[in-house]
CSV table of C-alpha atoms in Angstrom, one decimal:
chain,number,residue,atom,x,y,z
A,1,MET,CA,-7.1,39.1,-44.6
A,2,LEU,CA,-5.4,42.4,-45.2
A,3,SER,CA,-7.7,45.4,-45.4
A,4,PHE,CA,-7.1,48.6,-47.2
A,5,MET,CA,-8.1,52.3,-46.9
A,6,SER,CA,-8.4,55.0,-49.5
A,7,ALA,CA,-6.0,57.9,-49.8
A,8,LYS,CA,-8.8,60.1,-48.4
A,9,GLU,CA,-9.2,57.8,-45.4
A,10,ALA,CA,-5.4,57.8,-44.8
A,11,ALA,CA,-5.3,61.6,-45.0
A,12,GLU,CA,-8.0,61.9,-42.3
A,13,LYS,CA,-6.2,59.3,-40.2
A,14,TRP,CA,-2.8,60.9,-40.4
A,15,ASN,CA,-4.1,64.5,-40.5
A,16,ILE,CA,-2.4,65.4,-43.8
A,17,SER,CA,-3.8,66.4,-47.2
A,18,GLN,CA,-5.1,63.7,-49.6
A,19,ARG,CA,-2.7,65.2,-52.2
A,20,ARG,CA,0.2,64.6,-49.8
A,21,VAL,CA,-0.8,61.0,-49.3
A,22,SER,CA,-0.9,60.5,-53.1
A,23,ILE,CA,2.6,62.0,-53.4
A,24,LEU,CA,4.0,59.7,-50.7
A,25,CYS,CA,2.4,56.7,-52.5
A,26,SER,CA,3.9,57.7,-55.8
A,27,GLU,CA,7.4,58.0,-54.1
A,28,SER,CA,7.0,54.5,-52.7
A,29,ARG,CA,7.1,55.9,-49.2
A,30,ILE,CA,4.1,53.9,-47.9
A,31,ASP,CA,4.7,50.1,-47.7
A,32,GLY,CA,2.0,48.1,-49.5
A,33,ALA,CA,0.3,51.1,-51.3
A,34,MET,CA,-0.9,50.2,-54.7
A,35,MET,CA,-2.8,51.9,-57.6
A,36,VAL,CA,-6.2,50.4,-58.4
A,37,GLY,CA,-7.7,52.1,-61.4
A,38,LYS,CA,-7.1,55.7,-60.9
A,39,MET,CA,-6.8,55.7,-57.1
A,40,TRP,CA,-4.3,54.7,-54.5
A,41,ILE,CA,-5.3,52.1,-51.8
A,42,ILE,CA,-3.2,51.7,-48.7
A,43,PRO,CA,-3.0,48.9,-46.1
A,44,SER,CA,-5.1,49.8,-43.1
A,45,ASN,CA,-2.3,49.0,-40.7
A,46,ALA,CA,0.3,51.2,-42.6
A,47,GLU,CA,2.2,53.7,-40.5
A,48,LYS,CA,2.4,57.3,-41.4
A,49,PRO,CA,5.8,57.9,-43.0
A,50,ILE,CA,8.2,60.4,-41.6
A,51,ASP,CA,7.8,63.6,-43.7
A,52,LYS,CA,11.3,64.7,-44.8
A,53,ARG,CA,10.1,68.3,-45.0
A,54,THR,CA,9.4,68.2,-41.3
A,55,VAL,CA,13.0,67.3,-40.5
A,56,ARG,CA,14.1,70.8,-41.6
A,57,TYR,CA,12.1,72.2,-38.7
A,58,GLU,CA,13.7,70.1,-36.1
A,59,LYS,CA,16.6,71.2,-33.8
A,60,GLU,CA,19.6,68.9,-33.6
A,61,ASN,CA,19.7,69.3,-29.8
A,62,PRO,CA,16.2,69.8,-28.5
A,63,ILE,CA,15.9,71.2,-24.9
A,64,THR,CA,13.2,70.7,-22.3
A,65,LEU,CA,11.0,73.8,-21.7
A,66,LYS,CA,7.8,74.2,-19.9
A,67,PRO,CA,5.6,77.2,-19.2
A,68,PHE,CA,6.9,79.4,-16.4
A,69,VAL,CA,3.4,80.1,-15.1
A,70,LYS,CA,0.2,78.1,-14.6
A,71,TRP,CA,-2.6,79.5,-16.9
A,72,VAL,CA,-6.3,78.8,-17.0
A,73,GLY,CA,-7.1,77.3,-20.4
A,74,GLY,CA,-3.5,76.1,-21.0
A,75,LYS,CA,-3.2,73.7,-23.9
A,76,SER,CA,-0.8,71.1,-22.6
A,77,GLN,CA,-3.4,68.4,-23.4
A,78,LEU,CA,-3.6,69.5,-27.0
A,79,ILE,CA,0.1,69.7,-27.8
A,80,ASP,CA,0.2,66.5,-29.7
A,81,GLU,CA,-2.8,67.4,-31.9
A,82,LEU,CA,-1.6,70.9,-32.5
A,83,GLU,CA,1.9,69.8,-33.4
A,84,LYS,CA,0.5,67.5,-36.1
A,85,MET,CA,-1.0,70.6,-37.7
A,86,LEU,CA,2.2,72.5,-37.6
A,87,SER,CA,4.5,70.6,-39.8
A,88,THR,CA,3.0,67.8,-41.8
A,89,ASP,CA,0.6,69.4,-44.3
A,90,GLY,CA,1.3,71.6,-47.2
A,91,GLU,CA,4.2,71.7,-49.6
A,92,LYS,CA,6.7,73.9,-47.7
A,93,VAL,CA,8.2,74.4,-44.3
A,94,LEU,CA,7.0,77.7,-42.9
A,95,ALA,CA,9.6,80.1,-41.7
A,96,LYS,CA,7.5,82.2,-39.3
A,97,TYR,CA,5.5,81.4,-36.1
A,98,CYS,CA,2.9,83.7,-34.6
A,99,GLU,CA,1.0,83.3,-31.4
A,100,PRO,CA,-0.9,86.6,-30.7
A,101,MET,CA,-2.8,85.4,-27.7
A,102,VAL,CA,0.1,83.5,-26.0
A,103,GLY,CA,-1.1,83.2,-22.4
A,104,GLY,CA,1.0,80.6,-20.6
A,105,GLY,CA,2.6,79.5,-23.9
A,106,ALA,CA,2.3,75.7,-23.7
A,107,LEU,CA,2.5,75.3,-27.5
A,108,LEU,CA,5.0,78.1,-27.8
A,109,PHE,CA,7.5,76.4,-25.5
A,110,ASN,CA,7.0,73.1,-27.2
A,111,ILE,CA,7.8,74.8,-30.5
A,112,LEU,CA,10.8,76.6,-29.1
A,113,SER,CA,12.2,73.4,-27.5
A,114,LYS,CA,12.1,71.3,-30.7
A,115,TYR,CA,11.8,73.4,-33.9
A,116,ASN,CA,13.6,76.1,-35.7
A,117,PHE,CA,11.8,79.2,-37.1
A,118,GLU,CA,13.5,82.2,-38.6
A,119,GLU,CA,11.0,84.6,-37.0
A,120,LEU,CA,8.7,84.3,-34.1
A,121,TYR,CA,6.1,86.7,-32.7
A,122,ILE,CA,4.0,86.5,-29.5
A,123,SER,CA,1.7,88.9,-27.9
A,124,ASP,CA,-1.0,89.2,-25.2
A,125,ILE,CA,-3.1,92.0,-23.8
A,126,ASN,CA,-2.1,91.1,-20.3
A,127,SER,CA,0.7,93.7,-19.6
A,128,GLU,CA,1.9,91.8,-16.5
A,129,LEU,CA,2.3,88.6,-18.3
A,130,ILE,CA,4.1,90.2,-21.2
A,131,ASN,CA,6.3,92.0,-18.8
A,132,ALA,CA,7.3,88.7,-17.3
A,133,TYR,CA,8.2,87.3,-20.8
A,134,ASN,CA,10.3,90.4,-21.4
A,135,VAL,CA,12.1,90.2,-18.1
A,136,ILE,CA,12.9,86.5,-18.6
A,137,LYS,CA,14.3,87.4,-22.0
A,138,ASN,CA,16.3,90.5,-21.0
A,139,ASN,CA,16.9,90.3,-17.2
A,140,VAL,CA,16.7,86.7,-16.2
A,141,ASP,CA,19.6,86.7,-13.7
A,142,GLU,CA,18.0,89.6,-11.7
A,143,LEU,CA,14.6,87.8,-11.8
A,144,ILE,CA,16.1,84.5,-10.5
A,145,SER,CA,17.8,86.3,-7.7
A,146,GLU,CA,14.5,87.9,-6.5
A,147,LEU,CA,12.6,84.7,-6.9
A,148,LYS,CA,15.2,82.7,-4.9
A,149,GLU,CA,15.0,85.2,-2.1
A,150,MET,CA,11.2,85.0,-2.0
A,151,GLN,CA,11.3,81.2,-2.1
A,152,LEU,CA,13.8,81.0,0.7
A,153,ALA,CA,11.6,83.3,2.8
A,154,PHE,CA,8.2,81.7,2.0
A,155,LEU,CA,8.8,77.9,2.2
A,156,PRO,CA,9.9,77.6,5.8
A,157,MET,CA,6.9,79.6,7.1
A,158,ASP,CA,3.9,78.3,8.9
A,159,GLU,CA,0.5,78.8,7.4
A,160,ASN,CA,-0.3,82.1,9.1
A,161,SER,CA,3.1,83.6,8.3
A,162,ARG,CA,2.7,82.4,4.7
A,163,LYS,CA,-0.7,84.2,4.5
A,164,PHE,CA,0.8,87.4,5.8
A,165,TYR,CA,3.7,87.2,3.3
A,166,TYR,CA,1.4,86.3,0.4
A,167,TYR,CA,-1.0,89.2,0.9
A,168,SER,CA,1.9,91.6,1.4
A,169,ILE,CA,3.3,90.6,-2.0
A,170,ARG,CA,-0.2,90.9,-3.5
A,171,ASP,CA,-0.5,94.4,-2.1
A,172,LYS,CA,2.9,95.3,-3.5
A,173,PHE,CA,2.0,93.9,-6.9
A,174,ASN,CA,-1.2,95.9,-7.0
A,175,SER,CA,0.3,99.1,-5.7
A,176,THR,CA,3.4,99.2,-7.9
A,177,SER,CA,3.1,100.8,-11.3
A,178,LEU,CA,4.8,98.9,-14.1
A,179,THR,CA,7.8,100.9,-15.4
A,180,ASP,CA,11.2,100.1,-16.7
A,181,LYS,CA,12.6,100.5,-13.1
A,182,THR,CA,10.0,98.2,-11.6
A,183,ALA,CA,9.8,95.6,-14.3
A,184,VAL,CA,11.9,93.0,-12.6
A,185,ASN,CA,10.1,93.4,-9.3
A,186,LYS,CA,6.7,93.2,-10.9
A,187,ALA,CA,7.7,90.1,-12.8
A,188,ALA,CA,9.0,88.5,-9.6
A,189,TYR,CA,5.7,89.3,-7.8
A,190,PHE,CA,3.7,88.1,-10.7
A,191,ILE,CA,5.4,84.7,-10.8
A,192,PHE,CA,5.4,84.3,-7.0
A,193,LEU,CA,1.7,85.0,-6.9
A,194,ASN,CA,1.0,82.6,-9.8
A,195,LYS,CA,2.9,79.8,-8.0
A,196,THR,CA,1.3,80.3,-4.6
A,197,CYS,CA,-2.3,81.5,-5.4
A,198,PHE,CA,-5.4,79.4,-5.6
A,199,ASN,CA,-5.2,77.1,-8.6
A,200,GLY,CA,-2.6,79.3,-10.4
A,201,LEU,CA,-5.5,81.6,-11.3
A,202,TYR,CA,-5.0,85.1,-12.8
A,203,ARG,CA,-8.1,87.1,-12.1
A,204,VAL,CA,-8.5,90.9,-11.6
A,205,ASN,CA,-11.4,93.0,-10.4
A,206,LYS,CA,-13.0,95.9,-12.2
A,207,LYS,CA,-10.2,98.2,-11.1
A,208,GLY,CA,-7.6,95.8,-12.7
A,209,GLN,CA,-6.3,94.6,-9.3
A,210,PHE,CA,-5.2,91.0,-8.8
A,211,ASN,CA,-7.6,89.5,-6.2
A,212,VAL,CA,-7.0,85.8,-6.1
A,213,PRO,CA,-6.5,84.3,-2.5
A,214,MET,CA,-3.6,82.2,-1.4
A,215,GLY,CA,-3.6,78.5,-2.4
A,216,ALA,CA,-2.8,75.5,-0.2
A,217,TYR,CA,0.5,74.3,-1.7
A,218,LYS,CA,2.9,72.6,0.7
A,219,ASN,CA,6.1,73.1,-1.3
A,220,PRO,CA,5.6,75.2,-4.4
A,221,THR,CA,8.5,75.7,-6.8
A,222,ILE,CA,8.7,79.5,-6.9
A,223,CYS,CA,12.0,79.7,-8.7
A,224,ASP,CA,12.6,77.1,-11.4
A,225,GLU,CA,16.1,78.4,-12.2
A,226,GLU,CA,17.0,75.9,-15.0
A,227,ASN,CA,13.8,76.4,-16.9
A,228,LEU,CA,13.9,80.2,-16.6
A,229,LEU,CA,17.5,80.2,-18.0
A,230,ASN,CA,16.5,77.9,-20.9
A,231,ILE,CA,13.5,80.0,-21.7
A,232,SER,CA,15.6,83.2,-21.7
A,233,LYS,CA,17.9,81.6,-24.3
A,234,VAL,CA,15.1,80.7,-26.7
A,235,LEU,CA,13.3,84.0,-26.3
A,236,GLN,CA,16.2,85.9,-27.8
A,237,ASN,CA,14.8,85.2,-31.2
A,238,VAL,CA,11.2,86.1,-30.3
A,239,THR,CA,9.4,89.4,-30.8
A,240,ILE,CA,7.3,90.0,-27.7
A,241,VAL,CA,4.5,92.5,-27.9
A,242,CYS,CA,1.9,93.8,-25.4
A,243,GLY,CA,-1.3,94.4,-27.3
A,244,ASP,CA,-4.4,93.2,-29.0
A,245,TYR,CA,-4.0,90.2,-31.3
A,246,SER,CA,-4.9,92.3,-34.3
A,247,SER,CA,-1.5,94.1,-34.0
A,248,SER,CA,0.1,90.9,-35.3
A,249,LYS,CA,-1.4,91.4,-38.8
A,250,SER,CA,1.6,93.2,-40.2
A,251,PHE,CA,3.9,90.3,-39.1
A,252,ILE,CA,1.7,87.6,-40.7
A,253,ASP,CA,2.1,86.5,-44.3
A,254,ASN,CA,1.8,83.4,-46.4
A,255,ASN,CA,4.9,82.0,-44.8
A,256,THR,CA,3.5,82.1,-41.3
A,257,PHE,CA,2.0,79.5,-38.9
A,258,VAL,CA,-0.6,81.2,-36.7
A,259,TYR,CA,-2.1,79.7,-33.5
A,260,LEU,CA,-4.9,81.6,-31.9
A,261,ASP,CA,-6.1,80.6,-28.4
A,262,PRO,CA,-8.7,83.1,-27.2
A,263,PRO,CA,-10.6,82.9,-23.9
A,264,TYR,CA,-13.0,80.0,-24.6
A,265,ARG,CA,-16.7,80.7,-25.1
A,266,PRO,CA,-18.4,79.4,-21.9
A,267,ILE,CA,-20.2,76.1,-22.4
A,268,SER,CA,-21.9,76.3,-19.0
A,269,GLU,CA,-22.5,79.0,-16.3
A,270,THR,CA,-19.8,77.5,-14.1
A,271,SER,CA,-17.2,77.7,-16.9
A,272,ALA,CA,-17.8,81.4,-17.7
A,273,PHE,CA,-14.4,82.6,-16.7
A,274,THR,CA,-12.8,85.1,-19.1
A,275,SER,CA,-11.4,87.7,-16.6
A,276,TYR,CA,-7.7,87.5,-17.4
A,277,ASN,CA,-7.9,91.3,-17.5
A,278,SER,CA,-10.6,93.9,-16.7
A,279,ASP,CA,-12.3,93.3,-20.1
A,280,THR,CA,-14.4,90.4,-21.2
A,281,PHE,CA,-14.3,88.2,-24.3
A,282,ASP,CA,-17.9,87.9,-25.2
A,283,ASP,CA,-19.6,86.7,-28.4
A,284,GLY,CA,-19.0,90.1,-30.0
A,285,GLU,CA,-15.3,89.6,-29.4
A,286,GLN,CA,-15.5,86.0,-30.9
A,287,ILE,CA,-17.1,87.6,-34.0
A,288,ARG,CA,-14.3,90.2,-34.2
A,289,LEU,CA,-11.7,87.4,-33.9
A,290,ALA,CA,-13.4,85.5,-36.8
A,291,LYS,CA,-13.2,88.6,-39.0
A,292,PHE,CA,-9.5,88.9,-38.2
A,293,ILE,CA,-9.0,85.2,-39.1
A,294,ASP,CA,-10.7,85.9,-42.4
A,295,GLU,CA,-8.2,88.8,-43.0
A,296,ILE,CA,-5.1,86.7,-42.3
A,297,ASN,CA,-6.5,83.8,-44.3
A,298,GLU,CA,-6.6,86.1,-47.3
A,299,LYS,CA,-2.9,86.6,-46.7
A,300,GLY,CA,-2.3,82.9,-47.1
A,301,ALA,CA,-1.3,82.2,-43.5
A,302,LYS,CA,-1.7,78.7,-42.1
A,303,ILE,CA,-4.1,79.1,-39.2
A,304,VAL,CA,-5.2,77.0,-36.2
A,305,LEU,CA,-7.8,78.2,-33.7
A,306,SER,CA,-8.9,76.4,-30.5
A,307,ASN,CA,-12.2,76.9,-28.7
A,308,SER,CA,-14.9,75.1,-26.8
A,309,ASP,CA,-17.7,73.3,-28.5
A,310,PRO,CA,-21.1,74.6,-27.2
A,311,LYS,CA,-22.8,71.5,-28.6
A,312,ASN,CA,-21.5,69.6,-25.6
A,313,VAL,CA,-24.2,71.3,-23.6
A,314,ASN,CA,-26.7,72.5,-26.2
A,315,SER,CA,-26.9,70.5,-29.5
A,316,ASP,CA,-28.8,73.4,-31.1
A,317,ASP,CA,-26.0,75.9,-30.4
A,318,THR,CA,-24.4,76.4,-33.8
A,319,PHE,CA,-22.5,79.6,-33.0
A,320,PHE,CA,-19.1,78.3,-34.1
A,321,ASP,CA,-20.5,76.2,-37.0
A,322,ASP,CA,-22.1,79.4,-38.4
A,323,LEU,CA,-19.1,81.6,-37.6
A,324,TYR,CA,-16.5,79.3,-39.2
A,325,LYS,CA,-18.6,77.5,-41.9
A,326,SER,CA,-16.0,78.1,-44.6
A,327,TYR,CA,-13.2,76.4,-42.5
A,328,LYS,CA,-12.5,72.8,-41.6
A,329,THR,CA,-13.1,71.8,-38.0
A,330,HIS,CA,-11.7,69.0,-35.9
A,331,GLU,CA,-13.4,67.9,-32.7
A,332,ILE,CA,-10.8,66.7,-30.2
A,333,LEU,CA,-11.7,65.0,-26.9
A,334,THR,CA,-9.6,66.1,-24.0
A,335,LYS,CA,-9.5,65.0,-20.4
A,336,LYS,CA,-10.9,67.3,-17.7
A,337,ALA,CA,-10.5,66.2,-14.1
A,338,LYS,CA,-14.0,65.7,-12.6
A,339,ASN,CA,-12.6,65.0,-9.1
A,340,LYS,CA,-9.4,63.8,-7.5
A,341,LYS,CA,-10.0,60.1,-8.2
A,342,SER,CA,-10.9,60.1,-11.9
A,343,ASN,CA,-10.6,61.8,-15.2
A,344,LYS,CA,-13.3,61.8,-17.8
A,345,CYS,CA,-13.2,62.9,-21.5
A,346,ASP,CA,-16.0,65.4,-21.4
A,347,LEU,CA,-14.8,68.5,-23.2
A,348,ILE,CA,-14.5,68.8,-27.0
A,349,PHE,CA,-12.3,71.4,-28.5
A,350,LYS,CA,-12.9,72.6,-32.0
A,351,ILE,CA,-9.7,73.2,-34.0
A,352,VAL,CA,-10.3,75.5,-37.0
A,353,LYS,CA,-7.8,75.7,-39.8
A,354,ASN,CA,-7.7,76.8,-43.4
A,355,PHE,CA,-5.9,73.9,-45.1
């Protein structure tokens, strides 16, 4: 026997607004949908129709892009869920994209590979990371040349020689001031260290010096030439800023999709890593971010925020429930490797949005 769901249930299933579901039903875009009384009912096995508005986003010839660095807290696992929020709700296709805490840029590069935006803005407080973005955008050939040289030197070495080479590059990275003249060198050091250090971790001490030890990779890809060239092409239309996320406020308007990915609030003592730079992102910073979100919400921006859910560890911890009580939240289960043999869905990410 065929079962049905309401427009509200379909909206929740397909992650679009109930109003949009009703419009699709009235346009005969959903097979088997029918009006009963004053409400639409939809076959439970009905597939979500392709939204014609979404097509206007899409590039005719999408390219393959991936982050050029590993980054703690990267959102590769959340891409599919985040992409749903980008383009299938609301009545218009947004022209502007803003990611003011860009990090490794997993969502950014997915967006750049498949979608067209008229204006894009990214920023981060990590000056070395933003320098690497800028060098890839403006001096990619010089960067590739340096990375190739480092790759050719490093890969044939035995373990002891690799350690000596790694720590010499780390010393150069820490002792070289970032200027226009050193920008390419610093970006090359930064990417080399990211590809060869322990777990691709970026961590600094109180003096702001990178202090991660060497990793144990047998054949790391230090220079991914094709990916760097592709990234350079798509970054030409991106405004890149080194600074606090609040600096993006002047860019954001009611035509902007904003994705915010702060350092996650620790849900256990062992997960309390927020040292991407010499400052920490504590609860006070989480509250400041929430106030910023309120401000850009007033502008009419479409906002998505990801964070950890402290209720995984303490069911009485209502920090985010209280902080974002006026917004809709979505709990999304993601996989976190518990050991080399198995994956277990044990982390819940809260996505906060204003639509």
